[in-house]
Amino acid sequence: MPDTKAINPLTAGMNITQTPQPCTLVIFGGGGDLTRRKLLPAVYNQALDGELPANFAVLGLAIEEMDDTKYREFARKGIEQFSRQPLNTAFWTGFEKRIHYLQGSFDNPDIYVQLKQRLEDIESQFSIPGNRVFYLAIPPSLIETCVSQLKAAGLVMPVDDNSAFSRIIVEKPIGRDLESARKVNATLCNNFAEQQIYRIDHYLGKETVQNILAMRFGNAIFEPLWNSKYIDHVQITVAEEEGVGTRAGYYDSAGALRDMIQNHILQLLSLIAMEPPWTMDADVIRDHRQNILNCLRPITSENFDQHVVRAQYGPGFHHGEDVPGYRREAGVAQDSVTETYIALKVFIDNWRWAGVPFYIRTGKRLGARDASIVINFRPAPHAIYQSPPGAANRLVINLQPKDGLELHLFSQGANQRAPAGSRSTQTLAPVQLDLDFDKRFGTERVGAYERLLLDVLAGRLNLFVRSDEQECAWRWVEPILDAWKADAQGPRTYAAGSWGPSASSAMIAKDNFCWAEEC
Ligand code: BG6
């Protein structure tokens, strides 16, 4: 029987002591998709689990015409459809009274005057001591306006004011390149202190992603092997089955490099490769992640062709059904050169990882949903056995949809014997040790947004990205974007439902490796 009350030993003891504080969560873009699918269900689940403070309220702010009653209806529908836990009607009746709405346009200064008044009313009704969290679930072009208007309206408390806090949460994408990211960060930092800014990368909120650190630094057995002497290469894959869906408006001008590599996947890479931190303090963790980004070998015109493959999905199949190619998706330009797939060969130029290639890839409309990290170890230095061709010792960290660890080893199979008189011809059988976290802990996973919202309320910054960390990632990604601008050929094509273009397999095959599903 799974021990449902067990504390996950992999994430326990992370020196996190603050608890969520009473506050009002103000959601700019309160009528949008992110709010309906993720934010309101996250708030609801945490409230239902008893994790939110009693004096807590939500104020949605958006252009859509709604009042409190209609907004509560909007919230209820979102929760019914997207919540981890079903709607509990008795609980909802009390909880919905804490949800409020203010209609208006973000570029109208009057709305900030009204916002201040509404906040004061809500705070006095629910005995909230003036703590405010502003969640910007809005297009990046509106960030500057919102942030400066909040400040101008006197809604931002100084960071050293102990009577109440103001915190701001910003969604990706922050910028399209280094320069625009710097601009957004400058605006944020001119109006809020860095400790008040929570830049969300929802991958950092996934428990499975946090388990990377817990596995590496909560166990002493991995560290001695975690370097170029024992690891010959690493693969990071985030494959999605879905196509662009209804998000073409954003995605067609972003592409896989901006959408996934610059943030989520470079974060995964940093967690896998970083040096052991001496504490879980936010700035220590963020410095360590950033050190890896600083060591990434630049992609230049000389190494570009050997290190980068970009592609776009053509027509194909998804679960046996015909699906259109990317250029035929609603809202996508028919001559779009946006990449929906990218594979990269990356080196981390430091002592630990010298010479170890990291192959990273992500794409939409691939053969299966799979996010995993495969650590491939070097063979035994002196072979007294034969191992099956292509097999290696591997540690596979499954992030989703499977969630667990696999250790691939070699073993003598039943009744196997080396031929009489031979010294070393016996072939070993590949075997696997499996740890399935869902089976082991038997508990339902708390969603990334739930965890991250609680962290903001508690003032924990570890799982949020600092401005310099983010700019480092852009600095490394930018030459790839520049090279594509100058490349008339555009992306290759792969069939929807496949595992990507053959050029990606060829890139890794040149180094005598194969992607995990091909080996
Ligand atoms: C988002 C990207 O940040 O992450 C999406 O914008 C992508 O394009 C999504 O589909 C993947 O997240 P998850 O949690 O489903 O792996």
Coordinates of C-alpha atoms and ligand atoms in Angstrom, one line a residue:
M1 CA 0.0 0.0 0.0
P2 CA 1.4 3.4 -0.8
D3 CA 2.0 5.5 2.3
T4 CA -0.2 8.5 1.5
K5 CA 0.8 10.4 4.6
A6 CA 4.5 10.0 3.9
I7 CA 6.5 13.2 3.5
N8 CA 8.4 13.0 0.2
P9 CA 11.9 12.5 1.4
L10 CA 13.2 13.8 -1.8
T11 CA 11.9 17.3 -1.3
A12 CA 11.8 17.4 2.5
G13 CA 14.3 19.4 4.6
M14 CA 14.8 22.1 2.1
N15 CA 15.2 24.7 4.7
I16 CA 12.0 26.5 3.7
T17 CA 10.4 28.0 6.8
Q18 CA 8.1 30.9 5.8
T19 CA 4.4 30.2 5.6
P20 CA 1.9 31.8 3.2
Q21 CA 0.8 35.2 4.4
P22 CA -2.7 36.8 4.4
C23 CA -3.0 38.9 1.2
T24 CA -5.1 39.9 -1.8
L25 CA -4.2 38.3 -5.1
V26 CA -4.8 40.8 -7.9
I27 CA -4.9 39.2 -11.3
F28 CA -4.4 41.5 -14.3
G29 CA -5.9 39.6 -17.2
G30 CA -8.4 38.0 -14.7
G31 CA -10.7 37.1 -17.6
G32 CA -8.1 35.3 -19.6
D33 CA -7.3 31.7 -20.4
L34 CA -4.4 31.3 -18.0
T35 CA -6.6 32.6 -15.1
R36 CA -9.4 30.2 -16.0
R37 CA -7.3 27.1 -16.6
K38 CA -4.5 27.5 -14.1
L39 CA -4.7 30.4 -11.6
L40 CA -8.2 30.2 -10.2
P41 CA -8.1 26.4 -10.0
A42 CA -4.7 26.6 -8.3
V43 CA -6.1 29.1 -5.7
Y44 CA -9.2 26.9 -5.2
N45 CA -7.2 23.7 -4.7
Q46 CA -4.9 25.3 -2.2
A47 CA -7.8 26.8 -0.3
L48 CA -9.6 23.5 -0.3
D49 CA -6.5 21.8 1.0
G50 CA -6.4 24.3 3.8
E51 CA -3.0 25.8 2.7
L52 CA -4.2 29.3 2.2
P53 CA -4.4 31.7 5.1
A54 CA -8.0 32.5 6.2
N55 CA -7.7 36.1 5.3
F56 CA -7.1 35.8 1.6
A57 CA -9.0 37.3 -1.3
V58 CA -8.8 37.4 -5.1
L59 CA -9.5 40.4 -7.3
G60 CA -9.6 39.8 -11.0
L61 CA -9.0 42.8 -13.2
A62 CA -9.8 42.7 -16.9
I63 CA -11.5 44.4 -19.9
E64 CA -14.3 41.9 -20.1
E65 CA -17.7 43.2 -18.9
M66 CA -18.4 41.3 -15.7
D67 CA -19.4 42.0 -12.1
D68 CA -18.6 40.0 -9.0
T69 CA -21.4 37.5 -9.6
K70 CA -20.5 36.8 -13.2
Y71 CA -16.8 36.6 -12.3
R72 CA -17.6 34.0 -9.6
E73 CA -19.5 32.0 -12.3
F74 CA -16.5 32.3 -14.6
A75 CA -14.2 31.1 -11.8
R76 CA -16.6 28.2 -11.0
K77 CA -16.7 27.0 -14.6
G78 CA -12.9 27.1 -14.9
I79 CA -12.6 25.2 -11.6
E80 CA -15.1 22.6 -12.7
Q81 CA -13.2 22.0 -15.9
F82 CA -9.6 22.3 -14.9
S83 CA -9.2 21.8 -11.2
R84 CA -7.2 18.9 -9.8
Q85 CA -10.0 18.3 -7.3
P86 CA -13.7 18.3 -8.1
L87 CA -15.8 21.3 -7.0
N88 CA -17.0 20.9 -3.5
T89 CA -20.2 22.8 -3.5
A90 CA -20.4 23.4 0.3
F91 CA -16.8 24.7 0.3
W92 CA -17.4 26.8 -2.8
T93 CA -20.4 28.6 -1.3
G94 CA -18.1 30.1 1.4
F95 CA -15.1 30.5 -0.8
E96 CA -16.6 32.3 -3.7
K97 CA -17.4 35.3 -1.5
R98 CA -13.6 36.0 -1.5
I99 CA -13.5 36.4 -5.3
H100 CA -14.1 39.9 -6.7
Y101 CA -13.9 41.6 -10.1
L102 CA -13.0 45.0 -11.4
Q103 CA -13.6 45.9 -15.0
G104 CA -11.4 48.3 -16.9
S105 CA -8.6 49.0 -19.2
F106 CA -5.0 48.7 -17.9
D107 CA -3.9 51.9 -19.7
N108 CA -6.5 54.0 -18.0
P109 CA -5.0 55.7 -14.9
D110 CA -8.5 55.8 -13.3
I111 CA -8.6 52.1 -13.0
Y112 CA -5.7 52.2 -10.6
V113 CA -7.5 54.7 -8.4
Q114 CA -10.5 52.3 -8.4
L115 CA -8.2 49.4 -7.8
K116 CA -6.8 51.1 -4.7
Q117 CA -10.3 51.7 -3.4
R118 CA -11.5 48.2 -4.1
L119 CA -8.4 46.8 -2.4
E120 CA -9.0 48.8 0.7
D121 CA -12.6 47.7 0.9
I122 CA -11.6 44.0 0.5
E123 CA -8.8 44.3 3.0
S124 CA -11.1 45.8 5.6
Q125 CA -13.8 43.2 4.9
F126 CA -11.4 40.2 5.2
S127 CA -9.0 41.7 7.8
I128 CA -6.1 41.6 5.3
P129 CA -3.2 43.7 6.5
G130 CA -2.5 45.5 3.1
N131 CA -0.4 42.6 1.6
R132 CA -0.9 42.6 -2.2
V133 CA 0.3 40.2 -4.9
F134 CA -0.1 41.5 -8.4
Y135 CA -0.2 38.7 -11.0
L136 CA 0.4 40.0 -14.6
A137 CA -1.3 37.4 -16.7
I138 CA -1.2 39.8 -19.6
P139 CA 0.5 40.2 -23.0
P140 CA 4.1 41.4 -22.5
S141 CA 3.3 44.7 -24.3
L142 CA 1.2 45.7 -21.4
I143 CA 3.7 45.0 -18.6
E144 CA 5.3 48.4 -18.7
T145 CA 2.0 50.3 -18.5
C146 CA 0.7 48.2 -15.6
V147 CA 3.9 48.3 -13.6
S148 CA 4.4 52.1 -13.9
Q149 CA 0.7 52.8 -13.2
L150 CA 0.8 50.6 -10.1
K151 CA 3.7 52.6 -8.8
A152 CA 2.2 56.0 -9.7
A153 CA -1.0 55.1 -7.9
G154 CA 0.9 54.4 -4.7
L155 CA 0.1 50.6 -4.9
V156 CA 3.7 49.5 -4.5
M157 CA 5.0 49.3 -0.9
P158 CA 8.8 49.8 -0.4
V159 CA 10.5 46.4 0.1
D160 CA 11.7 47.5 3.6
D161 CA 8.2 48.5 4.8
N162 CA 7.4 45.8 7.4
S163 CA 3.7 46.8 7.7
A164 CA 2.7 45.1 4.4
F165 CA 4.2 43.7 1.3
S166 CA 3.7 44.2 -2.5
R167 CA 4.9 41.4 -4.8
I168 CA 4.6 41.1 -8.5
I169 CA 4.4 37.9 -10.6
V170 CA 5.3 38.0 -14.2
E171 CA 4.6 35.3 -16.8
K172 CA 6.9 34.3 -19.6
P173 CA 7.7 35.4 -22.3
I174 CA 9.8 38.2 -20.8
G175 CA 11.1 39.7 -24.0
R176 CA 11.8 38.3 -27.4
D177 CA 15.5 38.7 -27.2
L178 CA 18.2 40.1 -24.9
E179 CA 17.4 43.7 -25.6
S180 CA 13.7 43.5 -25.1
A181 CA 14.1 41.3 -22.0
R182 CA 16.4 43.9 -20.5
K183 CA 13.8 46.6 -21.2
V184 CA 11.1 44.7 -19.4
N185 CA 13.4 43.9 -16.5
A186 CA 14.5 47.5 -16.3
T187 CA 10.8 48.6 -16.0
L188 CA 10.2 46.0 -13.4
C189 CA 13.3 46.9 -11.4
N190 CA 12.6 50.6 -11.6
N191 CA 9.2 50.1 -9.8
F192 CA 9.8 47.0 -7.6
A193 CA 12.8 45.7 -5.8
E194 CA 14.2 42.4 -7.2
Q195 CA 13.1 40.5 -4.0
Q196 CA 9.5 41.6 -4.9
I197 CA 9.6 40.2 -8.4
Y198 CA 8.6 36.6 -9.1
R199 CA 9.3 35.6 -12.7
I200 CA 7.5 32.4 -13.3
D201 CA 9.0 29.4 -15.1
H202 CA 6.3 26.8 -14.4
Y203 CA 8.8 24.0 -14.9
L204 CA 10.6 25.0 -11.7
G205 CA 7.2 24.5 -9.9
K206 CA 6.9 20.9 -11.0
E207 CA 7.6 18.6 -8.2
T208 CA 9.3 16.2 -10.6
V209 CA 11.7 19.0 -11.6
Q210 CA 12.5 19.8 -7.9
N211 CA 13.2 16.2 -7.4
I212 CA 16.3 16.6 -9.7
L213 CA 18.0 18.7 -6.9
A214 CA 16.6 16.4 -4.2
M215 CA 18.0 13.3 -6.0
R216 CA 21.4 14.9 -6.7
F217 CA 22.0 16.6 -3.4
G218 CA 19.9 14.6 -1.0
N219 CA 21.8 11.4 -1.8
A220 CA 25.6 11.2 -1.7
I221 CA 25.9 8.2 -4.1
F222 CA 25.4 10.2 -7.3
E223 CA 27.9 13.0 -6.8
P224 CA 31.1 11.0 -7.2
L225 CA 29.8 9.8 -10.7
W226 CA 28.4 13.2 -11.7
N227 CA 31.2 14.4 -14.0
S228 CA 32.9 13.9 -17.3
K229 CA 34.9 10.9 -16.0
Y230 CA 31.8 8.7 -15.7
I231 CA 29.2 10.4 -17.8
D232 CA 29.6 10.3 -21.6
H233 CA 26.6 12.3 -22.6
V234 CA 23.2 13.6 -21.4
Q235 CA 19.9 13.9 -23.3
I236 CA 17.1 16.2 -22.3
T237 CA 13.8 15.7 -24.1
V238 CA 10.6 17.6 -23.8
A239 CA 8.3 16.2 -26.4
E240 CA 4.7 17.2 -26.8
E241 CA 2.0 15.4 -28.7
E242 CA -0.2 18.5 -29.1
G243 CA 0.2 20.9 -32.0
V244 CA 0.0 24.6 -31.7
G245 CA -3.8 24.5 -30.9
T246 CA -5.4 27.9 -30.3
R247 CA -2.1 29.7 -29.5
A248 CA -0.9 30.5 -33.0
G249 CA -1.2 34.2 -32.3
Y250 CA 1.6 33.9 -29.7
Y251 CA 3.5 30.8 -30.9
D252 CA 4.0 31.8 -34.5
S253 CA 6.0 34.8 -33.5
A254 CA 7.9 32.8 -30.8
G255 CA 8.8 29.3 -31.9
A256 CA 10.3 26.4 -29.9
L257 CA 13.6 28.2 -29.1
R258 CA 11.9 31.1 -27.4
D259 CA 9.0 29.2 -26.0
M260 CA 10.7 26.2 -24.5
I261 CA 14.5 26.3 -24.7
Q262 CA 15.3 29.8 -23.5
N263 CA 13.4 29.1 -20.3
H264 CA 12.2 25.6 -19.3
I265 CA 14.9 23.5 -20.9
L266 CA 17.8 25.7 -19.9
Q267 CA 16.4 25.5 -16.4
L268 CA 16.4 21.7 -16.6
L269 CA 19.9 21.8 -17.9
S270 CA 21.1 24.1 -15.1
L271 CA 19.6 21.8 -12.4
I272 CA 21.2 18.7 -13.9
A273 CA 24.6 20.4 -14.3
M274 CA 25.0 22.8 -11.4
E275 CA 27.5 22.5 -8.6
P276 CA 26.2 21.4 -5.2
P277 CA 24.8 24.5 -3.4
W278 CA 25.6 24.9 0.3
T279 CA 22.0 26.0 1.2
M280 CA 18.6 26.3 -0.5
D281 CA 18.7 30.1 -0.1
A282 CA 17.2 31.7 -3.2
D283 CA 20.2 33.6 -4.3
V284 CA 22.6 30.7 -3.8
I285 CA 20.4 28.4 -5.9
R286 CA 19.9 31.1 -8.5
D287 CA 23.7 31.9 -8.6
H288 CA 24.4 28.2 -9.1
R289 CA 21.9 27.9 -12.0
Q290 CA 23.2 31.0 -13.6
N291 CA 26.8 29.7 -13.4
I292 CA 25.9 26.9 -15.7
L293 CA 24.3 29.3 -18.2
N294 CA 27.5 31.4 -18.1
C295 CA 29.5 28.3 -19.0
L296 CA 27.5 27.3 -22.1
R297 CA 29.7 27.2 -25.1
P298 CA 28.5 29.9 -27.6
I299 CA 26.9 28.7 -30.8
T300 CA 28.7 30.4 -33.6
S301 CA 28.6 30.4 -37.4
E302 CA 31.6 27.9 -37.3
N303 CA 29.8 25.3 -35.2
F304 CA 26.2 26.1 -36.1
D305 CA 25.5 23.3 -38.5
Q306 CA 26.8 20.6 -36.2
H307 CA 24.9 21.9 -33.2
V308 CA 21.5 23.1 -34.3
V309 CA 18.6 21.4 -36.1
R310 CA 15.3 23.3 -36.5
A311 CA 12.2 21.9 -38.1
Q312 CA 8.5 22.4 -38.4
Y313 CA 5.8 19.8 -38.5
G314 CA 4.1 18.9 -41.7
P315 CA 0.9 16.9 -42.0
G316 CA 0.8 13.5 -40.3
F317 CA -1.1 11.4 -37.8
H318 CA -2.1 11.9 -34.2
H319 CA -3.7 8.9 -32.5
G320 CA -4.6 7.5 -35.8
E321 CA -6.3 10.7 -37.1
D322 CA -5.0 12.8 -39.9
V323 CA -3.7 16.1 -38.6
P324 CA -2.7 19.2 -40.6
G325 CA 0.8 20.5 -40.9
Y326 CA 1.8 23.6 -38.9
R327 CA 1.3 26.0 -41.8
R328 CA -2.3 24.8 -42.1
E329 CA -3.2 25.4 -38.5
A330 CA -5.6 28.2 -37.7
G331 CA -3.9 31.6 -37.3
V332 CA -0.5 30.4 -38.7
A333 CA 1.0 32.2 -41.7
Q334 CA 1.0 29.9 -44.7
D335 CA 4.7 30.7 -45.3
S336 CA 5.6 30.6 -41.7
V337 CA 9.2 29.7 -40.9
T338 CA 8.6 29.3 -37.2
E339 CA 10.3 26.2 -35.8
T340 CA 8.1 23.8 -33.9
Y341 CA 11.1 21.5 -33.2
I342 CA 14.6 22.2 -32.2
A343 CA 17.5 19.9 -31.3
L344 CA 20.8 21.3 -30.0
K345 CA 24.2 19.9 -29.0
V346 CA 25.5 21.9 -26.1
F347 CA 28.7 21.9 -24.2
I348 CA 29.2 23.3 -20.7
D349 CA 32.8 24.6 -20.6
N350 CA 33.8 24.0 -17.0
W351 CA 35.9 21.5 -15.1
R352 CA 33.1 19.1 -14.3
W353 CA 31.6 18.8 -17.8
A354 CA 34.5 19.3 -20.1
G355 CA 33.9 17.4 -23.3
V356 CA 30.5 16.0 -22.3
P357 CA 27.8 16.7 -24.9
F358 CA 24.3 17.6 -23.7
Y359 CA 21.8 16.9 -26.5
I360 CA 18.6 18.8 -25.9
R361 CA 15.4 18.7 -27.9
T362 CA 11.8 19.8 -27.8
G363 CA 9.0 19.8 -30.3
K364 CA 5.3 19.9 -30.8
R365 CA 3.3 17.1 -32.6
L366 CA 5.8 14.5 -31.7
G367 CA 5.3 10.7 -31.3
A368 CA 4.5 10.8 -27.6
R369 CA 4.3 13.2 -24.6
D370 CA 7.6 12.6 -22.9
A371 CA 9.8 14.8 -20.7
S372 CA 12.8 13.0 -19.5
I373 CA 16.5 13.4 -18.8
V374 CA 18.8 10.5 -19.7
I375 CA 22.3 10.4 -18.1
N376 CA 24.4 8.0 -20.1
F377 CA 27.4 6.6 -18.3
R378 CA 30.7 5.5 -19.8
P379 CA 31.3 1.7 -20.2
A380 CA 33.3 -0.3 -17.7
P381 CA 37.0 0.5 -18.2
H382 CA 38.0 -3.1 -18.7
A383 CA 35.6 -5.4 -20.4
I384 CA 35.5 -9.0 -19.0
Y385 CA 31.9 -9.3 -20.3
Q386 CA 30.3 -8.3 -23.5
S387 CA 27.4 -5.9 -23.2
P388 CA 24.6 -5.9 -25.8
P389 CA 25.3 -3.5 -28.7
G390 CA 24.0 0.1 -28.1
A391 CA 23.2 -0.6 -24.4
A392 CA 24.8 1.5 -21.6
N393 CA 24.3 2.2 -18.0
R394 CA 21.8 4.9 -17.8
L395 CA 19.9 6.9 -15.2
V396 CA 16.6 8.0 -16.7
I397 CA 14.8 10.8 -14.8
N398 CA 11.2 10.7 -16.0
L399 CA 9.5 14.1 -15.5
Q400 CA 6.2 13.6 -17.3
P401 CA 3.8 11.9 -18.0
K402 CA 5.8 9.2 -16.1
D403 CA 7.3 10.4 -12.9
G404 CA 10.2 8.5 -11.5
L405 CA 13.7 7.1 -11.9
E406 CA 15.0 4.2 -13.9
L407 CA 18.5 2.8 -13.5
H408 CA 19.6 0.7 -16.4
L409 CA 22.2 -1.9 -15.5
F410 CA 23.7 -5.2 -16.9
S411 CA 23.2 -8.5 -15.2
Q412 CA 23.9 -12.1 -15.8
G413 CA 20.7 -13.6 -17.1
A414 CA 19.3 -16.9 -15.7
N415 CA 21.4 -19.9 -16.5
Q416 CA 23.8 -18.0 -18.6
R417 CA 27.3 -19.3 -18.8
A418 CA 30.3 -18.3 -20.7
P419 CA 31.3 -20.9 -23.3
A420 CA 33.7 -23.4 -21.8
G421 CA 37.3 -22.3 -22.1
S422 CA 36.5 -18.7 -23.1
R423 CA 37.8 -15.8 -21.1
S424 CA 35.3 -13.0 -21.9
T425 CA 32.6 -13.9 -24.3
Q426 CA 29.6 -14.0 -22.0
T427 CA 27.0 -11.4 -23.0
L428 CA 25.2 -9.7 -20.1
A429 CA 21.5 -8.9 -20.2
P430 CA 20.2 -5.4 -19.7
V431 CA 18.0 -5.0 -16.6
Q432 CA 16.3 -2.1 -15.0
L433 CA 15.6 -0.8 -11.5
D434 CA 12.4 1.3 -11.5
L435 CA 11.1 3.8 -9.0
D436 CA 7.6 5.1 -9.8
F437 CA 6.9 8.2 -7.6
D438 CA 3.2 8.0 -8.2
K439 CA 3.0 4.4 -7.0
R440 CA 5.4 5.1 -4.2
F441 CA 3.7 8.1 -2.7
G442 CA 0.2 7.4 -4.0
T443 CA -0.7 11.0 -3.6
E444 CA -2.1 13.3 -6.3
R445 CA 0.5 15.7 -7.6
V446 CA 0.0 19.4 -6.6
G447 CA 0.2 21.4 -9.8
A448 CA 3.1 23.7 -10.6
Y449 CA 1.0 26.9 -10.3
E450 CA -0.4 25.8 -6.9
R451 CA 3.1 25.4 -5.6
L452 CA 4.4 28.6 -7.1
L453 CA 1.5 30.7 -5.8
L454 CA 2.0 29.4 -2.3
D455 CA 5.7 30.2 -2.6
V456 CA 4.9 33.8 -3.6
L457 CA 2.6 34.2 -0.6
A458 CA 5.3 32.8 1.6
G459 CA 8.1 35.0 0.0
R460 CA 10.1 32.0 -1.2
L461 CA 12.1 33.0 -4.3
N462 CA 14.1 29.8 -5.1
L463 CA 11.8 28.6 -7.8
F464 CA 11.6 32.0 -9.6
V465 CA 14.0 33.3 -12.1
R466 CA 16.2 36.3 -11.4
S467 CA 16.7 39.0 -14.0
D468 CA 20.4 38.3 -14.6
E469 CA 19.8 34.6 -14.9
Q470 CA 17.1 35.2 -17.5
E471 CA 19.3 37.6 -19.4
C472 CA 22.1 35.1 -19.5
A473 CA 19.8 32.6 -21.1
W474 CA 18.8 35.2 -23.7
R475 CA 22.5 36.0 -24.4
W476 CA 23.2 32.4 -25.2
V477 CA 20.1 31.9 -27.3
E478 CA 20.4 35.1 -29.3
P479 CA 23.1 34.0 -31.9
I480 CA 20.8 31.1 -32.9
L481 CA 18.0 33.5 -33.6
D482 CA 20.3 35.8 -35.5
A483 CA 21.7 32.9 -37.6
W484 CA 18.1 31.9 -38.5
K485 CA 17.3 35.4 -39.6
A486 CA 20.1 35.2 -42.1
D487 CA 19.2 31.6 -43.3
A488 CA 17.0 31.6 -46.4
Q489 CA 16.4 27.9 -46.2
G490 CA 14.0 27.9 -43.3
P491 CA 13.2 24.9 -41.1
R492 CA 13.2 21.3 -42.2
T493 CA 9.9 19.4 -42.1
Y494 CA 9.0 16.4 -40.0
A495 CA 5.8 14.4 -40.1
A496 CA 3.3 15.1 -37.3
G497 CA 3.3 12.1 -35.0
S498 CA 7.0 11.2 -35.8
W499 CA 10.0 11.8 -33.5
G500 CA 11.3 14.8 -35.5
P501 CA 13.5 15.3 -38.6
S502 CA 16.1 12.7 -39.6
A503 CA 18.7 15.5 -39.3
S504 CA 18.3 15.4 -35.6
S505 CA 19.1 11.7 -35.4
A506 CA 22.0 12.3 -37.8
M507 CA 23.4 15.1 -35.6
I508 CA 23.7 12.7 -32.6
A509 CA 24.6 9.7 -34.8
K510 CA 27.7 11.6 -35.9
D511 CA 29.0 11.3 -32.3
N512 CA 28.0 7.5 -32.3
F513 CA 25.0 8.1 -30.1
C514 CA 21.3 7.7 -30.7
W515 CA 18.3 9.3 -29.1
A516 CA 16.9 7.2 -26.2
E517 CA 13.9 5.9 -28.2
E518 CA 16.1 4.8 -31.1
C519 CA 18.7 2.9 -29.1
Ligands
BG6_1 C1 4.6 26.5 -22.0 C2 4.7 26.7 -23.5 O1 5.4 27.4 -21.3 O2 4.9 25.2 -21.6 C3 3.8 25.7 -24.2 O3 4.4 28.1 -23.8 C4 4.1 24.3 -23.8 O4 4.0 25.9 -25.6 C5 4.0 24.2 -22.3 O5 3.1 23.5 -24.4 C6 4.5 22.9 -21.8 O6 4.2 22.8 -20.4 P1 3.9 21.4 -19.8 O7 3.7 21.7 -18.3 O8 2.6 20.9 -20.4 O9 5.0 20.5 -20.1

